Amino acid sequence: MSVQWLPILPSELLQNAEVLKVLINGKEVVVWRSVSGHVQIWENRCPHRSVRLSLGHVDGENLVCAYHGWEFAAQDGSCQKIPAQPEQRAPKSVCSKAYPVSENNGMIWFGGFDLELRPEPLAQQILSLKIIPVHYAGSVLIHCTMDEVTEFLQHLHFRQTSPCGFLGDDDFADVQLFLTPTDAEKTTLHALQPQAETVQRSLDSLFQIRQQIEEHQYAVL
Ligand code: FES
């Protein structure tokens, strides 16, 4: 069974040395970028005492837990440092759970919760649009499922470029939309577009699309 890559966060929202919490299909993950710019998506739970890693901070290429300061390496999630026992090496089993991650076309992509199922390379699942540079316009939370949002975007004649990606036409020319399944009832819609000057227009389009989708859903209830 092939695993589908999900776009979860615009790259511009995660600066170097920044840590964020993101909800994917109702499960929390911590998304962080090391000082050198590498992005990680990990289970949002410290392997020591289960504190949320999203409360921590970045130190170089490590994520530091906010509670006892244990440090976990971007490279493989292994524990590199225990401040209370500086002479002691952490057992290999003390390791953060790292999920497959990729960065492409201005978005950070998540490769699934099941570590037994490795996803196909991202390039095989998405139609690369080669629009460079891309500018982040905004994100909105929509109180509809991903299927409902997808159906409505098709109705608005957005061209589907991946299972969760769309390219606009006519009123929404060159606007790229990406969908994140936030939980069973909500979807986050992110907008990117090629010209920095028209970011505000794309943001307005995004609010307009959300209003239309939610009004449509209430109308058919
Ligand atoms: S709970 Fe994270 S270091 Fe102790």
Tab-separated table of C-alpha atoms and ligand atoms in Angstrom:
chain	number	residue	atom	x	y	z
A	1	MET	CA	0.000	0.000	0.000
A	2	SER	CA	1.475	3.381	-0.930
A	3	VAL	CA	1.523	6.181	1.613
A	4	GLN	CA	0.340	9.602	0.585
A	5	TRP	CA	2.524	12.634	1.346
A	6	LEU	CA	0.527	15.388	3.059
A	7	PRO	CA	1.390	19.101	2.822
A	8	ILE	CA	1.250	20.297	6.434
A	9	LEU	CA	2.939	23.683	6.701
A	10	PRO	CA	4.171	26.446	4.367
A	11	SER	CA	7.991	26.626	4.524
A	12	GLU	CA	7.864	30.369	5.232
A	13	LEU	CA	6.094	29.726	8.541
A	14	LEU	CA	9.038	27.770	9.955
A	15	GLN	CA	12.226	29.807	10.271
A	16	ASN	CA	15.602	28.353	11.232
A	17	ALA	CA	15.689	27.351	14.938
A	18	GLU	CA	11.877	27.514	15.188
A	19	VAL	CA	9.596	24.873	16.778
A	20	LEU	CA	5.857	24.503	16.046
A	21	LYS	CA	3.029	22.163	16.998
A	22	VAL	CA	0.840	20.928	14.104
A	23	LEU	CA	-2.287	18.764	14.139
A	24	ILE	CA	-2.506	16.101	11.394
A	25	ASN	CA	-5.594	13.879	11.292
A	26	GLY	CA	-6.201	14.762	14.948
A	27	LYS	CA	-2.669	13.802	16.102
A	28	GLU	CA	-0.101	16.291	17.326
A	29	VAL	CA	3.381	16.424	15.859
A	30	VAL	CA	6.268	18.771	16.534
A	31	VAL	CA	7.732	20.384	13.420
A	32	TRP	CA	11.098	22.082	13.852
A	33	ARG	CA	13.944	23.458	11.783
A	34	SER	CA	17.566	23.195	12.894
A	35	VAL	CA	19.937	26.164	12.783
A	36	SER	CA	21.362	24.852	9.484
A	37	GLY	CA	17.817	24.665	8.030
A	38	HIS	CA	16.917	20.947	8.176
A	39	VAL	CA	13.229	20.284	8.873
A	40	GLN	CA	12.056	17.479	11.173
A	41	ILE	CA	8.590	16.126	11.987
A	42	TRP	CA	8.534	14.119	15.220
A	43	GLU	CA	5.991	12.689	17.592
A	44	ASN	CA	5.171	15.522	20.011
A	45	ARG	CA	6.296	13.565	23.074
A	46	CYS	CA	9.625	13.481	24.861
A	47	PRO	CA	10.918	9.878	25.193
A	48	HIS	CA	11.940	10.680	28.798
A	49	ARG	CA	8.728	11.757	30.576
A	50	SER	CA	6.331	12.432	27.683
A	51	VAL	CA	6.364	16.227	27.900
A	52	ARG	CA	5.430	17.942	24.616
A	53	LEU	CA	8.616	18.538	22.609
A	54	SER	CA	6.924	21.553	21.002
A	55	LEU	CA	7.533	23.355	24.331
A	56	GLY	CA	11.283	22.983	23.802
A	57	HIS	CA	13.822	24.983	21.823
A	58	VAL	CA	16.459	24.409	19.152
A	59	ASP	CA	20.164	24.393	19.958
A	60	GLY	CA	22.217	23.987	16.775
A	61	GLU	CA	21.138	20.664	15.218
A	62	ASN	CA	19.388	19.424	18.383
A	63	LEU	CA	15.911	19.878	19.854
A	64	VAL	CA	16.072	20.498	23.621
A	65	CYS	CA	13.191	19.306	25.816
A	66	ALA	CA	11.750	22.060	28.032
A	67	TYR	CA	11.480	19.868	31.145
A	68	HIS	CA	14.866	18.271	31.983
A	69	GLY	CA	16.824	19.618	29.023
A	70	TRP	CA	17.564	16.334	27.259
A	71	GLU	CA	18.768	17.001	23.714
A	72	PHE	CA	17.699	15.025	20.647
A	73	ALA	CA	19.586	15.061	17.340
A	74	ALA	CA	17.995	16.173	14.064
A	75	GLN	CA	19.923	13.451	12.272
A	76	ASP	CA	18.125	10.449	13.838
A	77	GLY	CA	16.219	11.594	16.965
A	78	SER	CA	18.820	10.012	19.268
A	79	CYS	CA	19.462	11.491	22.713
A	80	GLN	CA	22.768	13.384	22.649
A	81	LYS	CA	22.884	14.977	26.072
A	82	ILE	CA	21.428	14.539	29.577
A	83	PRO	CA	22.349	17.718	31.511
A	84	ALA	CA	21.856	16.110	34.959
A	85	GLN	CA	24.277	13.276	34.049
A	86	PRO	CA	26.821	14.820	31.674
A	87	GLU	CA	29.140	11.774	31.879
A	88	GLN	CA	26.428	9.272	30.989
A	89	ARG	CA	25.434	8.278	27.452
A	90	ALA	CA	21.702	7.745	26.936
A	91	PRO	CA	20.650	4.218	25.898
A	92	LYS	CA	20.011	3.854	22.155
A	93	SER	CA	16.349	3.070	22.896
A	94	VAL	CA	15.862	6.659	24.142
A	95	CYS	CA	15.021	8.177	20.813
A	96	SER	CA	12.423	10.585	19.454
A	97	LYS	CA	10.045	9.120	16.899
A	98	ALA	CA	10.917	10.811	13.589
A	99	TYR	CA	8.452	10.705	10.673
A	100	PRO	CA	9.327	10.983	6.957
A	101	VAL	CA	9.586	14.635	5.907
A	102	SER	CA	10.253	16.496	2.676
A	103	GLU	CA	10.255	20.124	1.569
A	104	ASN	CA	9.123	21.064	-1.940
A	105	ASN	CA	7.447	23.929	-3.751
A	106	GLY	CA	7.205	26.138	-0.648
A	107	MET	CA	5.583	23.466	1.520
A	108	ILE	CA	6.712	21.010	4.214
A	109	TRP	CA	5.344	17.514	3.490
A	110	PHE	CA	4.631	14.724	5.982
A	111	GLY	CA	5.146	11.079	4.966
A	112	GLY	CA	2.762	9.292	7.385
A	113	PHE	CA	2.568	8.010	10.966
A	114	ASP	CA	3.297	4.354	10.163
A	115	LEU	CA	7.080	3.980	10.111
A	116	GLU	CA	6.766	0.493	8.584
A	117	LEU	CA	5.288	2.016	5.423
A	118	ARG	CA	7.859	4.221	3.720
A	119	PRO	CA	6.270	6.587	1.174
A	120	GLU	CA	7.331	6.743	-2.459
A	121	PRO	CA	9.590	9.732	-3.240
A	122	LEU	CA	7.503	12.904	-3.094
A	123	ALA	CA	8.280	13.837	-6.716
A	124	GLN	CA	6.367	10.747	-7.885
A	125	GLN	CA	3.206	11.878	-6.114
A	126	ILE	CA	3.020	15.561	-6.976
A	127	LEU	CA	3.036	17.461	-10.213
A	128	SER	CA	5.927	19.881	-9.770
A	129	LEU	CA	4.734	23.302	-10.852
A	130	LYS	CA	8.199	24.859	-11.027
A	131	ILE	CA	6.861	28.252	-9.955
A	132	ILE	CA	9.870	29.912	-8.358
A	133	PRO	CA	9.844	31.789	-6.105
A	134	VAL	CA	6.637	31.031	-4.233
A	135	HIS	CA	5.217	33.452	-1.685
A	136	TYR	CA	3.083	32.427	1.222
A	137	ALA	CA	-0.251	34.264	1.202
A	138	GLY	CA	-2.052	32.768	4.210
A	139	SER	CA	-3.809	29.780	5.788
A	140	VAL	CA	-7.400	29.337	6.954
A	141	LEU	CA	-9.087	26.642	9.016
A	142	ILE	CA	-12.281	25.360	7.365
A	143	HIS	CA	-14.938	23.468	9.294
A	144	CYS	CA	-15.356	20.835	6.562
A	145	THR	CA	-13.704	17.503	5.767
A	146	MET	CA	-10.934	17.259	3.204
A	147	ASP	CA	-13.274	15.454	0.782
A	148	GLU	CA	-15.804	18.282	1.044
A	149	VAL	CA	-13.141	20.952	0.451
A	150	THR	CA	-11.670	18.969	-2.471
A	151	GLU	CA	-15.079	18.630	-4.089
A	152	PHE	CA	-15.725	22.349	-3.776
A	153	LEU	CA	-12.332	23.347	-5.222
A	154	GLN	CA	-13.018	21.106	-8.218
A	155	HIS	CA	-16.373	22.866	-8.574
A	156	LEU	CA	-14.448	26.201	-8.642
A	157	HIS	CA	-12.311	24.745	-11.495
A	158	PHE	CA	-9.081	24.488	-9.523
A	159	ARG	CA	-6.779	21.993	-11.265
A	160	GLN	CA	-5.691	19.147	-8.981
A	161	THR	CA	-1.884	18.781	-8.979
A	162	SER	CA	-1.632	16.178	-6.181
A	163	PRO	CA	-4.166	14.517	-3.843
A	164	CYS	CA	-3.894	17.610	-1.595
A	165	GLY	CA	-2.750	20.316	-4.033
A	166	PHE	CA	-4.592	22.590	-6.484
A	167	LEU	CA	-3.752	25.334	-8.971
A	168	GLY	CA	-6.185	28.175	-9.583
A	169	ASP	CA	-7.506	29.600	-12.828
A	170	ASP	CA	-9.632	32.620	-13.843
A	171	ASP	CA	-10.450	34.536	-10.634
A	172	PHE	CA	-7.715	32.691	-8.738
A	173	ALA	CA	-5.019	32.625	-11.451
A	174	ASP	CA	-1.675	31.147	-10.332
A	175	VAL	CA	-2.831	30.664	-6.734
A	176	GLN	CA	-1.676	27.299	-5.383
A	177	LEU	CA	-3.767	25.759	-2.636
A	178	PHE	CA	-2.672	22.938	-0.326
A	179	LEU	CA	-4.944	21.028	2.050
A	180	THR	CA	-3.957	19.619	5.448
A	181	PRO	CA	-6.411	17.183	7.092
A	182	THR	CA	-6.339	18.827	10.531
A	183	ASP	CA	-8.809	16.399	12.119
A	184	ALA	CA	-11.914	14.406	11.190
A	185	GLU	CA	-14.028	17.571	10.774
A	186	LYS	CA	-11.583	20.326	9.883
A	187	THR	CA	-9.210	21.086	7.028
A	188	THR	CA	-6.515	23.745	6.839
A	189	LEU	CA	-6.207	25.467	3.480
A	190	HIS	CA	-2.852	27.126	2.660
A	191	ALA	CA	-2.349	29.540	-0.249
A	192	LEU	CA	0.912	30.230	-2.108
A	193	GLN	CA	1.441	32.279	-5.237
A	194	PRO	CA	4.268	33.501	-7.479
A	195	GLN	CA	4.178	37.310	-7.070
A	196	ALA	CA	4.854	39.012	-3.748
A	197	GLU	CA	2.770	42.043	-4.868
A	198	THR	CA	-0.437	40.005	-5.062
A	199	VAL	CA	-0.213	38.250	-1.694
A	200	GLN	CA	-3.049	40.375	-0.274
A	201	ARG	CA	-5.282	39.504	-3.236
A	202	SER	CA	-4.608	35.782	-2.682
A	203	LEU	CA	-5.377	36.144	1.009
A	204	ASP	CA	-8.691	37.798	0.125
A	205	SER	CA	-9.388	34.892	-2.277
A	206	LEU	CA	-8.660	32.438	0.518
A	207	PHE	CA	-11.221	34.026	2.854
A	208	GLN	CA	-13.689	34.161	-0.033
A	209	ILE	CA	-13.183	30.434	-0.750
A	210	ARG	CA	-13.632	29.540	2.926
A	211	GLN	CA	-16.850	31.523	3.118
A	212	GLN	CA	-18.204	29.887	-0.049
A	213	ILE	CA	-17.320	26.360	1.107
A	214	GLU	CA	-18.804	26.778	4.585
A	215	GLU	CA	-21.956	28.459	3.240
A	216	HIS	CA	-22.340	25.650	0.716
A	217	GLN	CA	-21.988	22.996	3.442
A	218	TYR	CA	-24.574	24.661	5.686
A	219	ALA	CA	-26.907	25.043	2.698
A	220	VAL	CA	-26.910	21.297	1.967
A	221	LEU	CA	-27.407	20.207	5.602
B	1	FES	S1	10.563	15.055	29.971
B	1	FES	FE1	11.870	15.672	28.380
B	1	FES	S2	13.799	15.680	29.274
B	1	FES	FE2	12.542	14.947	30.830
